Coordinates of C-alpha atoms and ligand atoms in Angstrom, one line a residue:
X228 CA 188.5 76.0 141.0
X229 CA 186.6 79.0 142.4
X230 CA 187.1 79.2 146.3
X231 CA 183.5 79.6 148.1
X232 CA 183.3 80.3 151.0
X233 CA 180.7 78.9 153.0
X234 CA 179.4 82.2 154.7
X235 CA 179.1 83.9 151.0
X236 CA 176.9 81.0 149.8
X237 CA 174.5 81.5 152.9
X238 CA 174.3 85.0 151.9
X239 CA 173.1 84.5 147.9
X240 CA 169.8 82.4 148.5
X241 CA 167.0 83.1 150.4
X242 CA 164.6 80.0 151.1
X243 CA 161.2 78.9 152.6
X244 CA 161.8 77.4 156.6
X245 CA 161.1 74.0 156.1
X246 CA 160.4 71.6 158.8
X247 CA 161.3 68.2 158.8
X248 CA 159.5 64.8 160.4
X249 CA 162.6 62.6 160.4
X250 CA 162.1 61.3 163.6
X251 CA 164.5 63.0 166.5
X252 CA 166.0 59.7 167.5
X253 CA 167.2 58.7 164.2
X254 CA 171.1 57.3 164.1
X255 CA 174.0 58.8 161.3
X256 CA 175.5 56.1 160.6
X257 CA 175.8 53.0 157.6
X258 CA 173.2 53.4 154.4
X259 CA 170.1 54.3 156.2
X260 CA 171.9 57.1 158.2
X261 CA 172.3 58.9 155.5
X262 CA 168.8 58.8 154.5
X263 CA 168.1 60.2 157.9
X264 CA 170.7 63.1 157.9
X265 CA 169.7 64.7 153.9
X266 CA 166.3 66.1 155.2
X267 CA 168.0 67.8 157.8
X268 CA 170.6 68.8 156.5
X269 CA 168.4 70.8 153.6
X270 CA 166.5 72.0 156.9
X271 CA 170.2 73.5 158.0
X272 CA 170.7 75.1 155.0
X273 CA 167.6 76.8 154.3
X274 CA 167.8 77.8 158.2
X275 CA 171.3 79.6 157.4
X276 CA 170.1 81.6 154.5
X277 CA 166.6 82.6 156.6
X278 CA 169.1 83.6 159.5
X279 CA 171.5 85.8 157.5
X280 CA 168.6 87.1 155.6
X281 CA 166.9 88.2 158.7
X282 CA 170.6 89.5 160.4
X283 CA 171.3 91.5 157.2
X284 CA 175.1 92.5 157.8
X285 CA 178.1 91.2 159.7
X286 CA 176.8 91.2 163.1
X287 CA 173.1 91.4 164.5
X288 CA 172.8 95.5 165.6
X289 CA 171.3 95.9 168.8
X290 CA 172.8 95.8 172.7
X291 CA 174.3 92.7 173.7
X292 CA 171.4 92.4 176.5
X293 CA 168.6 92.4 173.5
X294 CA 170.2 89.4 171.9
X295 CA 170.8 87.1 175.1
X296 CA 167.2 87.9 175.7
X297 CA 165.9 86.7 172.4
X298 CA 168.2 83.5 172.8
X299 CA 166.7 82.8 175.8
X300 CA 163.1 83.2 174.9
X301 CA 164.2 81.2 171.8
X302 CA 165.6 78.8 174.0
X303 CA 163.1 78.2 176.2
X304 CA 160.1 77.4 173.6
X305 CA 159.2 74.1 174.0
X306 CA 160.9 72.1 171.3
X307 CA 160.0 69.3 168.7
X308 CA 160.6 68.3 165.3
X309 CA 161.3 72.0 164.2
X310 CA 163.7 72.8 166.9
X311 CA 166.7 72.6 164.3
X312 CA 165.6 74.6 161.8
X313 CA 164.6 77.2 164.5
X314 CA 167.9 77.6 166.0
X315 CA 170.0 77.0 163.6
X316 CA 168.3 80.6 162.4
X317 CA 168.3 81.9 165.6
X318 CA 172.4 81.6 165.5
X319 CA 172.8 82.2 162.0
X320 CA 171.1 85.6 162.5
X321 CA 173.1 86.2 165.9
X322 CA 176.4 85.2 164.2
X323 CA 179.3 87.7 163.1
X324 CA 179.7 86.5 159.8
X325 CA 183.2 86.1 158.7
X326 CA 182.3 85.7 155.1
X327 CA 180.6 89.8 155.3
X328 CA 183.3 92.3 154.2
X329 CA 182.8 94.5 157.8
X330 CA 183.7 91.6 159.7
X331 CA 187.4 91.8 159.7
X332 CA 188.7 92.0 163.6
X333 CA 190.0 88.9 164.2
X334 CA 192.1 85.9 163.3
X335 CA 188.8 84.5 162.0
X336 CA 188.2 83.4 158.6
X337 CA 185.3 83.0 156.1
X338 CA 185.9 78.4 155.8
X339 CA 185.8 76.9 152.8
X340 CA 182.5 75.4 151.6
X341 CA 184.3 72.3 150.4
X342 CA 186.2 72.0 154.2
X343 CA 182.7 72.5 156.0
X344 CA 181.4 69.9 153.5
X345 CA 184.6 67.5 154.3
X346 CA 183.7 68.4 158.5
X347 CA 180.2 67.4 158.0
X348 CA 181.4 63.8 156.5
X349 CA 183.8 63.5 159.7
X350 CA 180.6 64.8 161.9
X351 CA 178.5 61.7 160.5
X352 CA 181.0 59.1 160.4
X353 CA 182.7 60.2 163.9
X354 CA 185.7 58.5 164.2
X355 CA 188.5 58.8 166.9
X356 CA 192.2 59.1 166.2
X357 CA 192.7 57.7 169.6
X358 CA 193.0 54.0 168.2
X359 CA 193.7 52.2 165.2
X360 CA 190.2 50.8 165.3
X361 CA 188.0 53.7 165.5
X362 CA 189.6 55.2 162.9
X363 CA 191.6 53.2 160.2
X364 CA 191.5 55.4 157.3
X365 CA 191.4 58.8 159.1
X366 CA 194.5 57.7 161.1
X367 CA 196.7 57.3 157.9
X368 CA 195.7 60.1 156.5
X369 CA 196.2 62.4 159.8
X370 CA 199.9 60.9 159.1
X371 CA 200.0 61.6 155.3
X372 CA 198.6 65.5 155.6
X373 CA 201.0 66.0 158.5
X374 CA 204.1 64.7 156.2
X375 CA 202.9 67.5 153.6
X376 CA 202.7 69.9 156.1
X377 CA 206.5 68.7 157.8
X378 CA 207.8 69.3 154.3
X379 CA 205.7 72.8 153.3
X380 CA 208.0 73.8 157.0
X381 CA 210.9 72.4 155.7
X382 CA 211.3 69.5 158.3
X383 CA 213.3 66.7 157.2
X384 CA 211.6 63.4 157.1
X385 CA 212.6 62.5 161.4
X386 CA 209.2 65.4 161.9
X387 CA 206.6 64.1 163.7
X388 CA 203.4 66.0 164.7
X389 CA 199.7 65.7 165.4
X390 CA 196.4 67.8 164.9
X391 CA 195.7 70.4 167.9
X392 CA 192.4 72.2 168.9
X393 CA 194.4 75.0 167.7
X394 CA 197.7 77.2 168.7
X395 CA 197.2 77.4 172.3
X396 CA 197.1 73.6 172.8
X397 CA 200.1 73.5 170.3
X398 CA 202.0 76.1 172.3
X399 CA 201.2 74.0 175.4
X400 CA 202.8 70.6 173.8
X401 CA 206.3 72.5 172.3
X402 CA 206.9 74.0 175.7
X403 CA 206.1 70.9 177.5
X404 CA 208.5 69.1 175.2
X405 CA 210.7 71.7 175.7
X406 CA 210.8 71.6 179.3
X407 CA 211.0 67.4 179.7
X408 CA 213.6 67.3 176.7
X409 CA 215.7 70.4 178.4
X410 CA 214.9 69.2 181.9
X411 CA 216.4 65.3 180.8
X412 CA 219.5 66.5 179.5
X413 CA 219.8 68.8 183.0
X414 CA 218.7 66.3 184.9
X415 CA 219.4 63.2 183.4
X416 CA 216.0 62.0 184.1
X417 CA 214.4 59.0 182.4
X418 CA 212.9 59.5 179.2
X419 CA 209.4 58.3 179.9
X420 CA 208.2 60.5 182.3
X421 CA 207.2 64.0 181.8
X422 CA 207.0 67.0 184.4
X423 CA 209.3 68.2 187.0
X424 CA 212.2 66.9 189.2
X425 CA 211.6 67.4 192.7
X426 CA 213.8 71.1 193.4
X427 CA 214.1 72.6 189.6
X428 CA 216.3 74.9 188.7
X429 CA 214.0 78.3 188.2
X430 CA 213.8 77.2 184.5
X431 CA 212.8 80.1 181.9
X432 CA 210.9 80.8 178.6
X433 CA 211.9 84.1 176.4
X434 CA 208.8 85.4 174.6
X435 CA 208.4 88.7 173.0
X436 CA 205.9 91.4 174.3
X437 CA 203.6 90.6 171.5
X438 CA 203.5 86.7 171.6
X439 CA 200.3 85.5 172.6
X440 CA 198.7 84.9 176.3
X441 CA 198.7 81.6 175.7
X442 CA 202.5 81.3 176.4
X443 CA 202.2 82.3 180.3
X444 CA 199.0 80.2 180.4
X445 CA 201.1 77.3 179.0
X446 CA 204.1 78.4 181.4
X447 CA 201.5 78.3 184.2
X448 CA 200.0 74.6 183.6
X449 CA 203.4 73.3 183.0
X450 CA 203.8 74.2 186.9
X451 CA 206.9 76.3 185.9
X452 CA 204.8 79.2 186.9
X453 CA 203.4 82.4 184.8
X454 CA 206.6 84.1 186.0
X455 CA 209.1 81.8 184.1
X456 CA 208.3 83.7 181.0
X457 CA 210.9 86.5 180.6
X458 CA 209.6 89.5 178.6
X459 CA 211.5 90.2 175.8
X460 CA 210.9 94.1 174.1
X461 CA 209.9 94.8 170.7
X462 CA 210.5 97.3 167.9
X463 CA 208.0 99.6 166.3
X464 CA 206.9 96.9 164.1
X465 CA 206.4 94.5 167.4
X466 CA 209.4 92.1 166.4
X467 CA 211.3 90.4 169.5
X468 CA 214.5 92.4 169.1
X469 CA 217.3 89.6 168.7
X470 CA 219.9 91.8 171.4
X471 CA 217.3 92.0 174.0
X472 CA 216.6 88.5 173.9
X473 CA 220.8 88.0 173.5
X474 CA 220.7 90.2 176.8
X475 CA 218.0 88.0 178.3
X476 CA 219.7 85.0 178.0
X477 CA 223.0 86.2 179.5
X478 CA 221.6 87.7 182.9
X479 CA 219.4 84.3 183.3
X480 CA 222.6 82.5 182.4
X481 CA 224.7 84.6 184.8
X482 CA 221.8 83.7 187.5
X483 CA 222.4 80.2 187.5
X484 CA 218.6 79.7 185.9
X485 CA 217.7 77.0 183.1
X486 CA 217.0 78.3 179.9
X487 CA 213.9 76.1 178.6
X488 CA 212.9 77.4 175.5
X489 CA 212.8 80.8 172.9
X490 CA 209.3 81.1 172.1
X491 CA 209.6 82.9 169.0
X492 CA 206.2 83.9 166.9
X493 CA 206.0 83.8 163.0
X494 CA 203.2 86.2 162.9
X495 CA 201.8 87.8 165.8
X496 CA 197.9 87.9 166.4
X497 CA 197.7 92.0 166.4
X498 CA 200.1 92.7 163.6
X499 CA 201.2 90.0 162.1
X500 CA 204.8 90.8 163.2
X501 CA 207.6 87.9 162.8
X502 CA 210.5 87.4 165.0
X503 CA 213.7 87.3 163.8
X504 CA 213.7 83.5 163.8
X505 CA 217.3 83.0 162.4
X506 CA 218.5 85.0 165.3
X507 CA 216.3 83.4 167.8
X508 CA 217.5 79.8 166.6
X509 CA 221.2 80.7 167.1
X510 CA 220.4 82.0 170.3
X511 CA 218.6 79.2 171.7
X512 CA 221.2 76.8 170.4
X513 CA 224.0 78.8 172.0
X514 CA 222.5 78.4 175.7
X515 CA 221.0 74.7 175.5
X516 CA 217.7 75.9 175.1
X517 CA 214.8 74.5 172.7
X518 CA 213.2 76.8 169.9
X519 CA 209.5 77.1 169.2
X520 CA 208.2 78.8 166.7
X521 CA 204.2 80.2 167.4
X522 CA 203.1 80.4 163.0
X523 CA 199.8 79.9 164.4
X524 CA 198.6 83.1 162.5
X525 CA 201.6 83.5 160.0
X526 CA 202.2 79.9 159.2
X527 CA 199.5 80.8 156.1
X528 CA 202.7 82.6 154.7
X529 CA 204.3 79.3 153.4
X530 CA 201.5 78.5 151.2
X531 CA 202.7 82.0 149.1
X532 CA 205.4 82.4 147.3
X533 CA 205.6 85.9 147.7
X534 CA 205.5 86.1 151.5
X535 CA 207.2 82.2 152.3
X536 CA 210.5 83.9 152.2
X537 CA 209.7 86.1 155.9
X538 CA 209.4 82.8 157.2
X539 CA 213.3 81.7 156.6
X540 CA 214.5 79.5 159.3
X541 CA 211.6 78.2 160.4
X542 CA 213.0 74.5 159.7
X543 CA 215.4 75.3 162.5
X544 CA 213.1 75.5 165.4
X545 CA 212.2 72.5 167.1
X546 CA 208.5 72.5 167.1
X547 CA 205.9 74.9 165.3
X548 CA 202.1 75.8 165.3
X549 CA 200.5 76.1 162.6
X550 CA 196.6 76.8 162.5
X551 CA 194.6 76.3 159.3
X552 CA 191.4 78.2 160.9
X553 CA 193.3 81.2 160.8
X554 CA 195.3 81.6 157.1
X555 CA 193.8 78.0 156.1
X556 CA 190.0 79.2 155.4
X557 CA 189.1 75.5 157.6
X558 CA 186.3 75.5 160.4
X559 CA 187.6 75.5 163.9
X560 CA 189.4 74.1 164.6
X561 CA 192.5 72.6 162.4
X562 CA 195.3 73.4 164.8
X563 CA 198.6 71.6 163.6
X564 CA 201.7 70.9 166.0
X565 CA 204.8 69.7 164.6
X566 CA 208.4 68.8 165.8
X567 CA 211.7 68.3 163.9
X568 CA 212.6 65.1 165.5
X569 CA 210.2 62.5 166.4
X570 CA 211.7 60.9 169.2
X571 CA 211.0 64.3 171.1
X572 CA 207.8 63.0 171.9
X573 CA 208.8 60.5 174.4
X574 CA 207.1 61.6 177.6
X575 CA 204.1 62.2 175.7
X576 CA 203.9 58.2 174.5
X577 CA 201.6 56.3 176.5
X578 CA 200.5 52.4 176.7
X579 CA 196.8 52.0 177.6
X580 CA 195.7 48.2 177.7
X581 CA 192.7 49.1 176.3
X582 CA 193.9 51.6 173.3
X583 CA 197.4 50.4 171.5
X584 CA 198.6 47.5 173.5
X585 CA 202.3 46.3 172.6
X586 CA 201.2 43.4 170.1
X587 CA 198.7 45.2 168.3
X588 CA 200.9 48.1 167.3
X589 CA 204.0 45.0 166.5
X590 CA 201.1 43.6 164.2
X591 CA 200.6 46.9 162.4
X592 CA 198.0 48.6 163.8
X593 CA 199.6 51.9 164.9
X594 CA 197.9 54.4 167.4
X595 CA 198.3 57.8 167.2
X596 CA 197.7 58.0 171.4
X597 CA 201.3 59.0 172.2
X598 CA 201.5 61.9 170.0
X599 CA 198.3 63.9 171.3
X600 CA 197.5 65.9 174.9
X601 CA 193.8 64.4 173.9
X602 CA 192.2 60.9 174.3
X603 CA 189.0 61.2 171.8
X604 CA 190.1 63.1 169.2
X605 CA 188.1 64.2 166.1
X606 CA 190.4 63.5 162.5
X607 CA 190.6 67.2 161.4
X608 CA 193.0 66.2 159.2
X609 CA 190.2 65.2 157.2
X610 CA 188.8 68.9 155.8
X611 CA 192.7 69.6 155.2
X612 CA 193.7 67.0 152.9
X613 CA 189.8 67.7 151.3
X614 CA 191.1 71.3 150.4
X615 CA 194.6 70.6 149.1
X616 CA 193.3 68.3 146.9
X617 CA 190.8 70.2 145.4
X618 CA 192.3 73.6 145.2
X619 CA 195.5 72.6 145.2
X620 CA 198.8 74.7 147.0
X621 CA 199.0 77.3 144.5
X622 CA 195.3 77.7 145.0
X623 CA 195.8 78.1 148.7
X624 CA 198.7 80.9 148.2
X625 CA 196.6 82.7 145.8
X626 CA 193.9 83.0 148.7
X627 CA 196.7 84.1 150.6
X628 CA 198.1 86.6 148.4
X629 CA 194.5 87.7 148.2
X630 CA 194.3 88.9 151.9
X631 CA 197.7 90.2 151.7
X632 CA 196.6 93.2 148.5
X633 CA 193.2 94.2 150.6
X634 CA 195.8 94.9 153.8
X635 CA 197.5 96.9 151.8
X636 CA 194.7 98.8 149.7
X637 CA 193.4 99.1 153.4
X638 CA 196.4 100.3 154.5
X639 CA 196.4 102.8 151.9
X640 CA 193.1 104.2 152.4
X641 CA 193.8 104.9 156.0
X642 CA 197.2 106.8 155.0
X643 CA 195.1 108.8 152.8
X644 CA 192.9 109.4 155.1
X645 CA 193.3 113.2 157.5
X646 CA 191.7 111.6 160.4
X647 CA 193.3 108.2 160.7
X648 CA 196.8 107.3 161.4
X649 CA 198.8 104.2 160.0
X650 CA 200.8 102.6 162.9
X651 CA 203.1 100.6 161.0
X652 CA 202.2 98.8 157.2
X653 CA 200.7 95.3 157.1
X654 CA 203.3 92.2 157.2
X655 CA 200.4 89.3 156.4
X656 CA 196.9 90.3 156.1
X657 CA 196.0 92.8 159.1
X658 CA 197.0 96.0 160.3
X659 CA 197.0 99.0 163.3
X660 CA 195.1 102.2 162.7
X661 CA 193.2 104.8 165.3
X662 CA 191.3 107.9 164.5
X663 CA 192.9 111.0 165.6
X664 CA 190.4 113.0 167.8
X665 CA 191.1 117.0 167.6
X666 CA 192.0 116.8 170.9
X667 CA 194.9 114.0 171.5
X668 CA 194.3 113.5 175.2
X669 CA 190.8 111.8 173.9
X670 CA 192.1 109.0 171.5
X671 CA 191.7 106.2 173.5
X672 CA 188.1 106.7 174.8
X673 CA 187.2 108.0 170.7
X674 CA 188.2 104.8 169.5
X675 CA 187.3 102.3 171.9
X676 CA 183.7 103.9 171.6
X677 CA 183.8 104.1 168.2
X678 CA 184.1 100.3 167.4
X679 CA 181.5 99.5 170.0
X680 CA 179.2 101.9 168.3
X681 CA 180.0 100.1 164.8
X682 CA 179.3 96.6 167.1
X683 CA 175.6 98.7 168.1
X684 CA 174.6 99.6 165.0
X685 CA 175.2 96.2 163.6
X686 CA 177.6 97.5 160.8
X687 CA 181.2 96.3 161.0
X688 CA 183.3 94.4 163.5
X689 CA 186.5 96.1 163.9
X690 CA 189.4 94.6 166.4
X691 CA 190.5 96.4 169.2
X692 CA 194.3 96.1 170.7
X693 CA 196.8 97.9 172.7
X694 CA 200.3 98.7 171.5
X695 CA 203.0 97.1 174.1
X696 CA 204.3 99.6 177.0
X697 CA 202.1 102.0 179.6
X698 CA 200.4 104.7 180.1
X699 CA 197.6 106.2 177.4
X700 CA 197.8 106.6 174.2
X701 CA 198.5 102.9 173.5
X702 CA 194.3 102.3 171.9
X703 CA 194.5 100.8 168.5
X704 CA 191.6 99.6 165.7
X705 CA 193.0 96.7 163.8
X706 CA 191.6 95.2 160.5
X707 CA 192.5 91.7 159.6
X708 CA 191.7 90.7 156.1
X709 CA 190.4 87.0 155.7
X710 CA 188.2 87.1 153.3
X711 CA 190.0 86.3 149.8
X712 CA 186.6 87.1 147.9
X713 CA 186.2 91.0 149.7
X714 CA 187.0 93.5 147.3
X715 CA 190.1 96.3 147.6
X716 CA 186.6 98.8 147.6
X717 CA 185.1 97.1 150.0
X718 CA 187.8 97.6 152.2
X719 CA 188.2 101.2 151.3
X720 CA 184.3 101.7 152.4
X721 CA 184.7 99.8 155.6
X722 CA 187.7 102.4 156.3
X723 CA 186.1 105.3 155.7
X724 CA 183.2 104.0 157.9
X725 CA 185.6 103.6 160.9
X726 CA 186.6 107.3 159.9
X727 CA 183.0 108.6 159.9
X728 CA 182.3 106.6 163.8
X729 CA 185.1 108.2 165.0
X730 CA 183.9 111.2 164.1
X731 CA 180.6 110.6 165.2
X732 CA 181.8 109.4 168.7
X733 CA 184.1 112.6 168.9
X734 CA 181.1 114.8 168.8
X735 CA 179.6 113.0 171.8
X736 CA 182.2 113.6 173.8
Ligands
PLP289 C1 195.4 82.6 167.3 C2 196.8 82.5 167.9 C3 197.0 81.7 168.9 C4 195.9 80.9 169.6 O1 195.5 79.9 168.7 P1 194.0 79.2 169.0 O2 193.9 78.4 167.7 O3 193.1 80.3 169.1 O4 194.1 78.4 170.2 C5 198.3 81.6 169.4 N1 199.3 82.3 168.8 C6 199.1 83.2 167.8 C7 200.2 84.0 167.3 C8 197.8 83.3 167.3 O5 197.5 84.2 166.4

C-alpha cells in the first residue's frame, strides 16, 4: 500500500468550483445523512484543489497584513449555499501546506489520506468517549489501539492510558499523576482526591533545557508553581546530562524538598535530542520520584527498527506521550498518554450519576470518564487503528525511516555547503543549521530575516529556534522532515534556497 498523503492529492487535480443546493440545515446522521454530506463533501474537495492551485507553493507569499485582509473581506461577504466551497478555498490557499517539500519547520506532518478519510467518518457519526452510550464501538476500540500502543512501549499488560489533544495535555496528566501518586506516599493522603495538601513540601520537577514549555505550563496549573521545575543542562547534542540531573537531585534532597517527578524527553521538538532515559529512570527511582517520559515527537522512533533501539528504557518510566500528529502522519490531533500501572489513575476516576453510575459499569458497560482530563471527547483512536490496519507497522516505520534519509541527505547538503554550518547531525527527522554572514557579529539578524523573507516571498517555511544559554549567537534555522513522499533532491534545493536568502538578506544589511 502506497502512503498518500492527503496534502499531495490536493495538489495533483485541479477542478471546476462547484456549488451545492443541499439545503444548509441538513443533519449527518443515519441513511439520509449521508446523502446529504456526498455533495458537499465533492464541494470540499474541489475547493481544496482550487485553493492550492490558486496558493501555488507551501505558503501564500505576501505580508501577513495582506492575507488577514483578504480573510476578512472573504469573511464578511454575505453567505449562502456557496459559503463552503468559498472558504474552504479561501483556507486552502492561505494554508502552509505540510504535504509541499518547502514546508518543513515544524513538528507538522503531511496526514494520511486514509486517517483524514477515517476523521471524516468520526466527524459524521460524532460520538463521545465520555460514556458507554454515546460511543459503544469507538470505546472498545480506544481500549484495543491503546493495548497495541502499551505493548509497541513495552508496557506490561497493568498499562493503562487514554487519547490526549496532544503532548501538552499528556504532559499535564503524567505530572499530575506524578504529583498525587508522590504526594500520597508523602502524605499519606487518600487515594481519591487529587491536588495538594494544605502546607506542601516545595515539591520539584527535573526537566532538561530543551524539554518543551509545556512542562512549566503544566508545573504552573498543577499549582506547584512554574518555579518547581529545576533546569537541568544539556550537552552539545541538547541531551539532559544524567550527572547534572544526579547533582540536581542531591542539593533538592539535601534541602529537604520533594522530588515529584524526572521529566525526561524521547525526542526533543528542536532537535530531536533523547535523554538518557536509562539513567533518568535509575535516578528517579533512587530519590522516590516518578519518571515521565515526553516521546511526543520521538515516540515515531518505535515504529522503526532502525531507530527503536535510542528509545531503550522507555518501558521503565511511569507514564509517556506519544503524539501520532507528529511521527504518526494523523490530523490533529491524536495525542496518546499512557502509564505503566493502571491503578495510578485513581484521583483522576470520577463517578457522575449521569455518565457511568456504579451499576451500569457492574453490568458491563464500562466508561472511559476516569481516565481522561476531558468530558466530551472525540474517539481519535478511530483514524489510528484505520492506519495500522491498512498499512500495517512495517509500513509506518518505513515512513519513518523515510524522514530519517532526507535529514540526513539534508544534513549533508548543508555540510557541503561554504556558507551554512551543521550544528550537530540529525537524531530523528530534523536538524539545526544557520548561514554564516561574512561578518559573525550579524548571524542572528541574517537568519532570522532570511526565513521571514522565505515566509514573504511565499517559498519555503523554515523553523526558527534558539540554542540553550545567553547572549548572541544562539539563532538557528531548523528543518524537520515529515514528508515521507519529499525527495533527498528536494531537500537539497530547499537547502541551497536557505543558502541563496541568506545571502540575499546579507546584502541588505
Ligand atoms: C510537540 C511537542 C509537545 C507538545 O505537543 P502538542 O501535541 O503540540 O500539544 C510536547 N513535547 C514535545 C517534545 C513536542 O515535540
Amino acid at each position: 500500500m502506497t502512503a498518500t498523503l492527503a496534502g499531495d492529492g490536493s495538489r495533483s487535480h485541479g477542478a471546476s468550483g462547484m456549488t451545492t443546493s443541499t439545503a444548509a440545515s441538513a443533519l449527518s446522521g443515519g441513511v439520509s445523512g449521508a446523502a446529504a454530506l456526498e455533495p458537499l463533501v465533492r464541494a470540499v474537495l474541489d475547493a481544496l484543489a482550487e485553493g492550492a492551485a490558486r496558493r501555488g507553493g507551501p505558503i501564500p507569499a505576501g505580508a501577513p497584513g495582506e492575507l488577514f485582509a483578504r480573510v476578512a473581506q472573504a469573511f464578511a461577504e454575505p453567505g449562502g449555499d456557496d459559503a463552503l466551497s468559498r472558504l474552504t478555498e479561501l483556507v486552502a490557499a492561505g494554508s502552509a501546506d505540510p504535504a509541499d517539500p518547502g514546508c518543513a519547520a515544524h513538528l507538522h506532518c503531511p496526514p494520511l489520506a486514509v486517517a483524514v478519510a477515517a476523521d471524516l467518518a468520526i466527524t459524521a457519526l460524532n460520538p463521545s468517549q465520555d460514556s458507554w452510550d454515546q460511543a459503544p464501538a469507538t470505546t472498545a476500540l480506544e481500549t484495543l489501539v491503546l493495548g497495541e500502543l502499551a505493548e509497541l512501549v513495552g508496557y506490561p499488560p497493568t498499562a493503562a492510558g487514554v487519547l490526549t489533544s496532544g503532548g501538552t495535555e499528556s504532559n499535564l496528566m503524567g505530572l499530575m499523576l506524578a504529583r498525587d501518586s508522590v504526594l500520597r506516599r508523602a502524605t499519606g493522603r487518600r487515594v481519591e482526591r487529587s491536588g495538594l495538601p494544605a502546607s506542601p513540601q516545595q515539591a520539584r520537577i527535573f526537566a532538561s533545557e530543551a524539554a518543551h514549555f509545556s512542562v512549566r505550563r503544566a508545573a504552573a496549573l498543577l499549582g506547584l508553581g512554574e518555579d518547581a521545575v529545576v533546569t537541568v543542562p544539556v550537552d552539545h547534542e541538547l541531551r539532559m546530562r544524567p550527572d547534572e540531573l544526579a547533582r540536581a537531585l542531591r542539593e533538592c534532597a539535601g534541602l529537604g524538598e520533594l522530588p515529584l517527578a524526572v521529566f525526561a524527553t524521547a525526542g526533543t521538538t528542536d532537535t530531536g535530542a533523547i535523554d538518557p532515559l536509562g539513567a533518568c529512570a535509575d535516578l528517579a527511582a533512587e530519590h522516590g520520584a516518578w519518571t515521565h517520559v515526553d516521546a511526543a515527537y520521538g515516540g515515531g522512533a518505535l515504529l522503526s527498527d532502525r531507530l527503536a533501539p535510542l528509545l531503550a528504557d522507555i518501558e521503565r518510566a511511569d507514564s509517556v506521550s506519544l503524539d501520532w500528529h507528529k511521527l504518526g502522519w494523523q490530523p490533529a490531533a491524536a495525542g496518546v498518554f499512557l502509564v505503566r500501572r493502571a491503578e495510578s489513575y485513581a484521583s483522576l476516576a470520577r463517578r457522575a450519576a449521569y455518565l457511568n453510575p456504579a451499576d451500569d459499569e457492574e453490568a458491563g458497560y464500562s466508561s472511559l470518564l476516569g481516565l481522561s482530563l476531558r468530558t466530551t471527547r472525540r474517539p481519535d483512536a478511530f483514524k489510528i487503528a484505520v492506519t495500522l490496519r491498512t498499512l500495517g507497522w512495517d509500513g509506518l516505520g518505513r515512513l519513518v525511516d523515510a524522514c530519517h534519509d532526507l535529514a540526513r541527505a539534508g544534513a549533508a547538503a548543508v555540510r557541503a555547503h561554504p556558507r551554512l554550518e551543521l550544528h550537530a547531525d540529525p537524531v530523528l527527522t530534523a536538524f539545526l543549521f544557520r548561514y554564516a554572514p561574512a561578518d559573525p557579529a550579524l548571524a542572528d539578524r541574517v537568519n532570522a530575516g532570511l526565513r521571514r523573507r522565505l515566509l514573504r516571498e511565499g517559498r519555503a517555511v523554515v523553523g526558527r529556534t534558539e540554542l540553550p544559554g545567553e547572549g548572541p549567537g544562539r539563532v538557528r534555522l531548523k528543518l524537520t522532515l515529515l514528508n515521507p513522499n519529499t525527495t533527498a533532491a528536494e531537500v537539497e534545493r530547499l537547502v541551497h534556497l536557505v543558502a541563496a536568502a541568506g545571502q540575499a538578506e546579507e546584502e541588505t544589511l
